[in-house]
Tab-separated table of C-alpha atoms and ligand atoms in Angstrom:
chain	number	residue	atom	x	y	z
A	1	UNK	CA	13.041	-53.358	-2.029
A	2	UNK	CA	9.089	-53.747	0.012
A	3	UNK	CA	9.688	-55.630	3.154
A	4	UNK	CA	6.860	-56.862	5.045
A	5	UNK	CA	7.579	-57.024	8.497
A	6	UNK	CA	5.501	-59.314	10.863
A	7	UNK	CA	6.161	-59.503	14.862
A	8	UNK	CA	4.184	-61.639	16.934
A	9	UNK	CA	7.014	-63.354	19.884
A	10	UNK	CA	4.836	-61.779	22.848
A	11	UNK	CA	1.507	-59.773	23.308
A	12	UNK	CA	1.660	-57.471	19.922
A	13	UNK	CA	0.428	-58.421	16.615
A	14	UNK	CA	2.778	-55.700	14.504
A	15	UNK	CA	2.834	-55.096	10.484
A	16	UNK	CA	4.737	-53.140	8.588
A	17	UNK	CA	6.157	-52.391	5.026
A	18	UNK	CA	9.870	-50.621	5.007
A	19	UNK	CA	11.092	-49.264	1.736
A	20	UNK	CA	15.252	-50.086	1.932
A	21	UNK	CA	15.530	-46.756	-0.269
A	22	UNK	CA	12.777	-44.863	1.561
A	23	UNK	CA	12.448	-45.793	4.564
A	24	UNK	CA	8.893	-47.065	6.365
A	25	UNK	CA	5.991	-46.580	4.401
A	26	UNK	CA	3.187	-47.963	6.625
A	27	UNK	CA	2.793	-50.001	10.115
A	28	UNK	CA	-0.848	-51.247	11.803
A	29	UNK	CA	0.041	-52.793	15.412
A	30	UNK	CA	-2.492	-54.302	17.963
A	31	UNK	CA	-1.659	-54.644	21.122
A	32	UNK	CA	-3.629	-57.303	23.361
A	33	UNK	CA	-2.454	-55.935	27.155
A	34	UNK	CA	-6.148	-55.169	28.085
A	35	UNK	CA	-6.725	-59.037	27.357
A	36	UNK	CA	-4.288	-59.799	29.525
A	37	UNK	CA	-4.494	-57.224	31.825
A	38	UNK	CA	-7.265	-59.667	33.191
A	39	UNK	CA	-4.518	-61.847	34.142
A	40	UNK	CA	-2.112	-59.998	35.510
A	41	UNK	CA	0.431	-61.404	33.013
A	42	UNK	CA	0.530	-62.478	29.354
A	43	UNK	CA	-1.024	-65.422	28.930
A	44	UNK	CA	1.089	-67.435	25.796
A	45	UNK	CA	-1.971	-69.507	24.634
A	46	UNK	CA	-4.051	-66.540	24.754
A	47	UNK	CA	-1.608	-64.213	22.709
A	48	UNK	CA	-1.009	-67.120	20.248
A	49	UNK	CA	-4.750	-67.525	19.094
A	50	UNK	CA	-5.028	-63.725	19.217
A	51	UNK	CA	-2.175	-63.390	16.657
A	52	UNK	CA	-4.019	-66.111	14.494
A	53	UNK	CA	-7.074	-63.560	14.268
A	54	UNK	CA	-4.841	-60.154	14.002
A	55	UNK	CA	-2.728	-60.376	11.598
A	56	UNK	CA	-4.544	-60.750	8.122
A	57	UNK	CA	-6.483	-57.663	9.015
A	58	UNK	CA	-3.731	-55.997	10.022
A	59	UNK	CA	-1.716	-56.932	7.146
A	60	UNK	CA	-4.769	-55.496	4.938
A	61	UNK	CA	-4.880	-52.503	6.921
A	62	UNK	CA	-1.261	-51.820	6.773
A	63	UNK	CA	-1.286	-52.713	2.344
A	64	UNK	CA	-3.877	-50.106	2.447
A	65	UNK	CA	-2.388	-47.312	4.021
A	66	UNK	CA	0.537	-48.061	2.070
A	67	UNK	CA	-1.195	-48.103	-1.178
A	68	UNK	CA	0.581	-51.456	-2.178
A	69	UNK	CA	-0.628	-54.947	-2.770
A	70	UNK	CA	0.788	-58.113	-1.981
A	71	UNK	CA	2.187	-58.153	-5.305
A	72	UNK	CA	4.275	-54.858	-4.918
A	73	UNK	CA	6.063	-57.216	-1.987
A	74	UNK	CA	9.713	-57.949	-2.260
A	75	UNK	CA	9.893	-60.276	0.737
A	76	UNK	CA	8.722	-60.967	3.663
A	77	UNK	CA	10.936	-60.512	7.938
A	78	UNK	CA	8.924	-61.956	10.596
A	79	UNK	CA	10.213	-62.762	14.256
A	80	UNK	CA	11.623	-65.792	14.876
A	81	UNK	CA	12.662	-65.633	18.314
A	82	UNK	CA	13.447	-64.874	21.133
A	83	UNK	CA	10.069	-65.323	22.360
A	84	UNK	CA	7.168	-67.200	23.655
A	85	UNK	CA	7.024	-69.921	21.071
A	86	UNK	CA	3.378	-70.826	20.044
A	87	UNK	CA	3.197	-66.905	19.436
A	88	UNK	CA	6.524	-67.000	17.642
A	89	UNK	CA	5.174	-70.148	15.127
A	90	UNK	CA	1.931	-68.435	14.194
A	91	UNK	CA	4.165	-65.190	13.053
A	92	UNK	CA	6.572	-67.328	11.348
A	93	UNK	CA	3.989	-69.600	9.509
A	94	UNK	CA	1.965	-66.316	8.393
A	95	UNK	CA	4.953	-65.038	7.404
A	96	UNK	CA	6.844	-68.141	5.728
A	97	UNK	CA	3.067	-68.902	4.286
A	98	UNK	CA	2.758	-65.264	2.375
A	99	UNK	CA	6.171	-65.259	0.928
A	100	UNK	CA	5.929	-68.868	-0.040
A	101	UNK	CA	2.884	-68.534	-1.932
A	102	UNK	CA	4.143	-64.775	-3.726
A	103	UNK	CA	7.251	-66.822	-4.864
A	104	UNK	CA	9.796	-64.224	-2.935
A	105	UNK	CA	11.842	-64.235	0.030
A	106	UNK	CA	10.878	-64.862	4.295
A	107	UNK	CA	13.632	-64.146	6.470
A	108	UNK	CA	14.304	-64.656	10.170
A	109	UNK	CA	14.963	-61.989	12.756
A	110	UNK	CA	16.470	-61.790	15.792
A	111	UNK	CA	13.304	-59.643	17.771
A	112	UNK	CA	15.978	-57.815	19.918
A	113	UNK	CA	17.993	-56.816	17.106
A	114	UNK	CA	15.239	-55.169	15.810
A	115	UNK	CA	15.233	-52.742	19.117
A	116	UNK	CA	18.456	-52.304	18.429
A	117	UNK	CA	18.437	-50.774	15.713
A	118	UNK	CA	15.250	-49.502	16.026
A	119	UNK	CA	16.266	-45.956	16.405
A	120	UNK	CA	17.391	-46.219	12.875
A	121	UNK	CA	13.515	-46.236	11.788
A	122	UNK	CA	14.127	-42.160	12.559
A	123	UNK	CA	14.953	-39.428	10.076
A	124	UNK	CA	18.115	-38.048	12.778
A	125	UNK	CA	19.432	-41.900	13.358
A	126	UNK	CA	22.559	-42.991	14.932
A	127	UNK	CA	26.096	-44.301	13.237
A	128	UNK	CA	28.204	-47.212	13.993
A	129	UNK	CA	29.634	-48.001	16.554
A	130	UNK	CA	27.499	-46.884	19.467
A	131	UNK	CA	26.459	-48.709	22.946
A	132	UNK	CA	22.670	-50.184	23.175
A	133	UNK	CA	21.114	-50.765	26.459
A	134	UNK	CA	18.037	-53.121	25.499
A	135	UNK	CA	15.495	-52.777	28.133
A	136	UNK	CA	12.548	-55.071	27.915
A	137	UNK	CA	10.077	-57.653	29.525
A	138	UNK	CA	12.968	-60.129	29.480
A	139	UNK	CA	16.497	-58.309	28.412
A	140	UNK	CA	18.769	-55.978	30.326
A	141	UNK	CA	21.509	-55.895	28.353
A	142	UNK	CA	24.498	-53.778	27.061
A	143	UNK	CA	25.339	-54.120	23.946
A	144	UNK	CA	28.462	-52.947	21.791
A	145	UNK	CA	27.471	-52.717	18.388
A	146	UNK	CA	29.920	-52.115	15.443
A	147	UNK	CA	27.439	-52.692	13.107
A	148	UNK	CA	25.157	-55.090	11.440
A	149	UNK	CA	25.198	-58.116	13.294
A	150	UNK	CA	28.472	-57.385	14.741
A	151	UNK	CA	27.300	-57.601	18.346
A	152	UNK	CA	29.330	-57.714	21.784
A	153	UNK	CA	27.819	-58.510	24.867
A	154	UNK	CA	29.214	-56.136	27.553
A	155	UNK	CA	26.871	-56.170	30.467
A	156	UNK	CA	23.701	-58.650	31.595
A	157	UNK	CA	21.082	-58.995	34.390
A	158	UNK	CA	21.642	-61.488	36.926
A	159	UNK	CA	18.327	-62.477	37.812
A	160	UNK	CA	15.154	-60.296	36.787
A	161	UNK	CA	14.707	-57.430	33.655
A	162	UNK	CA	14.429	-54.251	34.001
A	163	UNK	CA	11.239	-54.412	32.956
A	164	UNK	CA	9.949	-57.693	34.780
A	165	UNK	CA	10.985	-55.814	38.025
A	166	UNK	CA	8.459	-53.218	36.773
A	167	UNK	CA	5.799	-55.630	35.746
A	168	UNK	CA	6.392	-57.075	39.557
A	169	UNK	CA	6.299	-54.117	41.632
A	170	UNK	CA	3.263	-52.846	39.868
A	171	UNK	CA	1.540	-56.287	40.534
A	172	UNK	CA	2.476	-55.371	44.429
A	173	UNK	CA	1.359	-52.587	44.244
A	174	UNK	CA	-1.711	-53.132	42.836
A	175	UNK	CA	-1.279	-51.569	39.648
A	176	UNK	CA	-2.148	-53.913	37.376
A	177	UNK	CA	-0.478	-54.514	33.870
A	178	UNK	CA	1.407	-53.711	32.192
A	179	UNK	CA	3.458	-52.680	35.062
A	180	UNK	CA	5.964	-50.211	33.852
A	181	UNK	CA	3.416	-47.417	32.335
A	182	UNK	CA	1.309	-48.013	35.551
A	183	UNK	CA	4.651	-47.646	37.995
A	184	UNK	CA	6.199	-44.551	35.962
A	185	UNK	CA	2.041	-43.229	36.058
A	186	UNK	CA	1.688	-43.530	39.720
A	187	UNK	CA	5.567	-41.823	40.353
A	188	UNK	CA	4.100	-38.828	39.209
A	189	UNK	CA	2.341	-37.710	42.493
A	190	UNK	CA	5.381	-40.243	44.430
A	191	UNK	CA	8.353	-38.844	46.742
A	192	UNK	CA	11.430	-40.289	45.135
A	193	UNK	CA	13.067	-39.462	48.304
A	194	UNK	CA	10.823	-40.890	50.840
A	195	UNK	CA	12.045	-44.886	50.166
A	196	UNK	CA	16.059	-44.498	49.062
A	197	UNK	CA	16.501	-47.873	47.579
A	198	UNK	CA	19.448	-48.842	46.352
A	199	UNK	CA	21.172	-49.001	42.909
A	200	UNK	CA	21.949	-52.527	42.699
A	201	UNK	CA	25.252	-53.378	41.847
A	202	UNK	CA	27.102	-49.802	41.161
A	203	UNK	CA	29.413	-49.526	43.815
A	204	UNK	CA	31.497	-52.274	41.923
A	205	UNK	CA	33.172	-52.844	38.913
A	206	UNK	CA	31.875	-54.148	35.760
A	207	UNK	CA	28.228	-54.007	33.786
A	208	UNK	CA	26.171	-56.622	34.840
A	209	UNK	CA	22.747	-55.854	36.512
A	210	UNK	CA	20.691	-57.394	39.362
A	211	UNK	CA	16.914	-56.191	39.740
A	212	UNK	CA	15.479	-58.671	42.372
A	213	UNK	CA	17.053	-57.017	45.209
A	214	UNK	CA	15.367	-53.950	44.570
A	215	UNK	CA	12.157	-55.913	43.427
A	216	UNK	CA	11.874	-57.231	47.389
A	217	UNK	CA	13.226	-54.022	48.918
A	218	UNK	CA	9.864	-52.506	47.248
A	219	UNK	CA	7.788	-55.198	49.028
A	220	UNK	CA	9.848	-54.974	52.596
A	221	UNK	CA	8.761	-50.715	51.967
A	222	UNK	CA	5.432	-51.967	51.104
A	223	UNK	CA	3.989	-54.610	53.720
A	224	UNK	CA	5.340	-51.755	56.597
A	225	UNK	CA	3.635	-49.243	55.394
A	226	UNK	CA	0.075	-48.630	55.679
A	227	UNK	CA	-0.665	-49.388	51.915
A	228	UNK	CA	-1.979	-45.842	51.402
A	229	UNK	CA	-2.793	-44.113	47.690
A	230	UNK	CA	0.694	-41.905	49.411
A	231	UNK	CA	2.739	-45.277	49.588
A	232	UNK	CA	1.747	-46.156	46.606
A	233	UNK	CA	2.840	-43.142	44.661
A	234	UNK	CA	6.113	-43.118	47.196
A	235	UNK	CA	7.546	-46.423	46.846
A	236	UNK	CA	6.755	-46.259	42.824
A	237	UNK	CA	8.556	-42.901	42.718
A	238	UNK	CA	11.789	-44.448	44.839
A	239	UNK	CA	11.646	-47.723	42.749
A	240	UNK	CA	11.293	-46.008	39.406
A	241	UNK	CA	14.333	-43.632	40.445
A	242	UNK	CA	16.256	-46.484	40.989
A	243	UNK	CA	16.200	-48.539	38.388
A	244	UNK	CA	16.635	-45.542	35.901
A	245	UNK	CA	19.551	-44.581	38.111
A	246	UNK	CA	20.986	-47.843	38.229
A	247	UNK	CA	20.545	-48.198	34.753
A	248	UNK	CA	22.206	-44.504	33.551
A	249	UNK	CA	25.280	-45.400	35.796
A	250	UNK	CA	26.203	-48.536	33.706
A	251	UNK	CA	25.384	-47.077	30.345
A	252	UNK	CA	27.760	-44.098	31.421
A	253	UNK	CA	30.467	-46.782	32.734
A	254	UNK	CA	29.970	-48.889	29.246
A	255	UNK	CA	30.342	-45.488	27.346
A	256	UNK	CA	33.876	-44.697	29.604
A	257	UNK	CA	34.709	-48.355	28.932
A	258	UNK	CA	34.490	-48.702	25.354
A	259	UNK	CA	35.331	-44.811	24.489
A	260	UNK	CA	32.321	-44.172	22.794
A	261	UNK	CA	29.995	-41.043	23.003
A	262	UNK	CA	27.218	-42.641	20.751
A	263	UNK	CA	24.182	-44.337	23.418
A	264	UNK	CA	21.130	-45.915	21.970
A	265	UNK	CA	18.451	-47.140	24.147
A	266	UNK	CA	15.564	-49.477	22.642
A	267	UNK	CA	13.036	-51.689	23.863
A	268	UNK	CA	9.629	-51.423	26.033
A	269	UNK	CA	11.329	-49.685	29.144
A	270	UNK	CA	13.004	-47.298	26.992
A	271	UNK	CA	9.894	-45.710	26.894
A	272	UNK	CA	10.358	-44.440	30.442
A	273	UNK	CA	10.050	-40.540	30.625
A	274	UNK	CA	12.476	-40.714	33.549
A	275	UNK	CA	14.940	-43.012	31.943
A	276	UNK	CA	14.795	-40.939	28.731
A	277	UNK	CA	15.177	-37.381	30.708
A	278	UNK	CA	18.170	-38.700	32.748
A	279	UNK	CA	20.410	-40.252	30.248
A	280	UNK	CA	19.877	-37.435	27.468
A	281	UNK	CA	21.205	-34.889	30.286
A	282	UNK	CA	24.146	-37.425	31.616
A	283	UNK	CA	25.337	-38.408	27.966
A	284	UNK	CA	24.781	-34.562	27.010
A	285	UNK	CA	27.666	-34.144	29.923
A	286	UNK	CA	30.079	-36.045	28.210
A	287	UNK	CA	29.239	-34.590	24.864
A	288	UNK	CA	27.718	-37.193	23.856
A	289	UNK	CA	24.464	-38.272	22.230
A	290	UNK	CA	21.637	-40.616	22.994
A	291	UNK	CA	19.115	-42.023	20.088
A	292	UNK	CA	16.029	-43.799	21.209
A	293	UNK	CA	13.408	-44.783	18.550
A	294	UNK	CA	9.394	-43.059	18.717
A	295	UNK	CA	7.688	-43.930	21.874
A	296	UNK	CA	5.592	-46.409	19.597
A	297	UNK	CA	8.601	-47.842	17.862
A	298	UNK	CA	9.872	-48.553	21.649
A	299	UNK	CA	7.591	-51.406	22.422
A	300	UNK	CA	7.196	-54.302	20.472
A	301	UNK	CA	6.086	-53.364	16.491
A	302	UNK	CA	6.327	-54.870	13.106
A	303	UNK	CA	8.670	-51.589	11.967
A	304	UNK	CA	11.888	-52.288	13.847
A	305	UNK	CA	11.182	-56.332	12.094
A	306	UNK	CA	10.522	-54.878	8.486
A	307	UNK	CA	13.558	-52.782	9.405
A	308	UNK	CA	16.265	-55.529	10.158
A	309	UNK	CA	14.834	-58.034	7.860
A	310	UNK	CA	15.910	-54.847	5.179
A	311	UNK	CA	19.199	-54.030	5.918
A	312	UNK	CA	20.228	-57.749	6.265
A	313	UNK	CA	18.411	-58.544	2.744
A	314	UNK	CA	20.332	-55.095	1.414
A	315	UNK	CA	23.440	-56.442	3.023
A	316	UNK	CA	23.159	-59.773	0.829
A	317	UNK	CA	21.810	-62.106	3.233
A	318	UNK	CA	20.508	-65.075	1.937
A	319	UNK	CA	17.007	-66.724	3.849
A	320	UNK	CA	17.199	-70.125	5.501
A	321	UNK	CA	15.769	-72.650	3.311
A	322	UNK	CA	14.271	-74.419	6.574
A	323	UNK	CA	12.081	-73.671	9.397
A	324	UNK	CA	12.842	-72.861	12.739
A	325	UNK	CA	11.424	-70.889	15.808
A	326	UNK	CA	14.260	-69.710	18.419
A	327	UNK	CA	12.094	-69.016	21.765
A	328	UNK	CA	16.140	-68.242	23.691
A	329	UNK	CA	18.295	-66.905	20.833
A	330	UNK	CA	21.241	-65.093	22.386
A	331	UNK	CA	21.982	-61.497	20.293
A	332	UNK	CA	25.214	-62.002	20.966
A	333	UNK	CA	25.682	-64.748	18.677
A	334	UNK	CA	24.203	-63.309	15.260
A	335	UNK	CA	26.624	-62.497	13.060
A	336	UNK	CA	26.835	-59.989	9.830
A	337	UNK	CA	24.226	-60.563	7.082
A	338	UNK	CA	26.348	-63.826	5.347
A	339	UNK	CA	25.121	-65.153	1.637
A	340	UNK	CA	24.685	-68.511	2.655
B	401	LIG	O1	9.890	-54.538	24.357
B	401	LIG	P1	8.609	-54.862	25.011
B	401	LIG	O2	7.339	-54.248	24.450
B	401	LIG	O3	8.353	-56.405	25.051
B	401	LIG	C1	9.393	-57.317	25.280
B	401	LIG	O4	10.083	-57.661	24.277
B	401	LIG	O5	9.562	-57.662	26.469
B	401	LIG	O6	8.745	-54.450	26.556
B	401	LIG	C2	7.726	-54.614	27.481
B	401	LIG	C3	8.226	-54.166	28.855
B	401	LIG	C4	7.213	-54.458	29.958
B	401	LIG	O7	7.905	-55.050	31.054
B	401	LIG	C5	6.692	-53.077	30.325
B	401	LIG	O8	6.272	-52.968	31.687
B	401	LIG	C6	7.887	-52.188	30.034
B	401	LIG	O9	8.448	-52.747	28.862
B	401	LIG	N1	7.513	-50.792	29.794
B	401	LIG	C7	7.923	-49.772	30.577
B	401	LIG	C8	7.283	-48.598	30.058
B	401	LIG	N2	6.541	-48.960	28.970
B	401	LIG	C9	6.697	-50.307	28.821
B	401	LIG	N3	8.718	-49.739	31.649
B	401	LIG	C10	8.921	-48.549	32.252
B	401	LIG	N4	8.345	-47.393	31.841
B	401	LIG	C11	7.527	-47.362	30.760
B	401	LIG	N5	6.974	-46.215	30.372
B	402	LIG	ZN1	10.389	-56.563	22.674
């Protein structure tokens, strides 16, 4: 079966066609940060009329490389939350729209399940059950996952994401957007010792995270200094060591917890060189393994969509006969692919 993915729910336009035999055949992505960049933050109205203009080009570009045509389609998985939701509706009416008017299949999926089992996209790909740390713009979260839709929630953030607090510090710091390439760029010439922040929430029980703390202990570090190019690269350093510390401690603890070896980690922060580095050496410890997907497949992308829209149509689920954009959509609460 041809799936055409289609992702729009923040600032990337992604396509792609996944093969449920083969595997992914073809993906075009284009991402609008420099647009933004301008702003210091995605702007939703912006990214919505940009998706409008992307995505029959893309969708071209991607048939193309694929050597298909419309025709060759077997349905159609676009994004339908969570998400901003003007940028979710134009992905969902493109979508919806194609498969409507090629007489086969649209179905809805959940955009963090498709980080989730993103790393699956990859020739050497995990098994059920494993723990997922998602670790985006807006999701901390551990996740148990037993398979397909069988999801438990094990561990949260409190206030800020991981990946917010990046967003945030760079802003501080003057590094523009988006923040976590620019903070894990400027950490390379940084002293992760100079500014020892602290790993938020380790030193008690349980899995839930907390990343405003450390977001204003960065700006305390940063209004006394002298705002140097040497602070900069300091206080990123410190502030990118502790987040990924904080963040290998609870995947370890959620590991020990559930008695699992198996760690995946997905989503736009998972594309951290530090964060990557430090939990392949602490799960390698335990004798365990950790799976991320492609650096590219790690931000958002129309693969991971074309992916889970796949295995849910190959598990039997049936598509929703109505309409429906999900802007919050908890992950928890999907459930295996069901033929109703
Ligand atoms: O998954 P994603 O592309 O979009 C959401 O669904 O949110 O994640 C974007 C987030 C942004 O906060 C961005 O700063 C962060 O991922 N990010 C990173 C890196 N690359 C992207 N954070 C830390 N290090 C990186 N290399
Ligand atoms: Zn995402």
């Amino acid at each position: 079966m041809l799936v055409l993915g289609i992702e729009s729910s923040c600032d990337e336009t992604g396509i792609a066609v996944y093969d449920t035999d083969a595997g992914l055949v073809a993906h075009t992505l284009f991402s609008q940060v420099d647009t933004h960049a301008l702003y210091g933050g995605v702007v939703p109205e912006i990214a919505s009329r940009d998706h409008i203009k992307r995505w029959i080009p893309l969708t071209r570009e991607c048939l193309e490389q694929a050597q298909l045509k419309l025709e060759d389609l077997d349905a159609v998985a676009y994004t339908s939350g969570p998400g901003l939701a003007g940028a979710l509706f134009t992905g969902a009416i493109a979508g919806r729209m194609l498969a409507w008017s090629l007489g086969i299949p649209a179905l809805a999926v959940h955009h963090m399940e498709g980080h989730l089992l993103a790393p699956m996209l990859e020739a050497h790909s995990p098994s059920f059950p494993f723990i997922c740390l998602l670790v985006s713009g807006g999701h901390t979260q551990l996740v148990r996952v037993d398979g397909l839709g069988q999801y438990k929630l094990l561990g949260d953030t409190l206030d800020d994401a991981a990946g917010e607090a990046f967003d945030k510090t760079a802003k501080l710091l003057g590094l523009g957007y988006p923040g976590g390439p620019k903070v894990a760029n400027a950490a390379l010439d940084g002293d992760p010792e100079r500014f020892k922040f602290a790993r938020p929430m380790t030193n008690r029980a349980g899995l839930e995270f907390s990343f405003s703390g450390l977001k204003t202990a960065a700006m305390t570090a940063w209004r006394q200094s002298e705002q140097s190019a040497r602070d900069v690269a300091d206080i990123a350093a410190g502030f990118q060591a502790a987040v990924v510390d904080t963040l290998a401690i609870k995947c370890l603890r959620a590991l020990k917890q559930e008695h699992l070896t198996t760690l995946v980690a997905s989503g736009g922060v998972a594309a951290n060189a530090q964060l990557r580095n430090l939990l392949a050496k602490r799960v390698a410890r335990i004798g365990g393994e950790v799976f991320y997907p492609r650096l590219e497949f790690c931000t958002d992308n129309g693969a991971m969509i074309a992916l889970a829209g796949g295995l849910r149509l190959s598990g039997g689920q049936k598509p929703e006969q109505h309409f429906e954009v999900r802007p919050r959509w908890p992950v928890e609460s999907l459930v295996p692919p069901q033929a109703s």
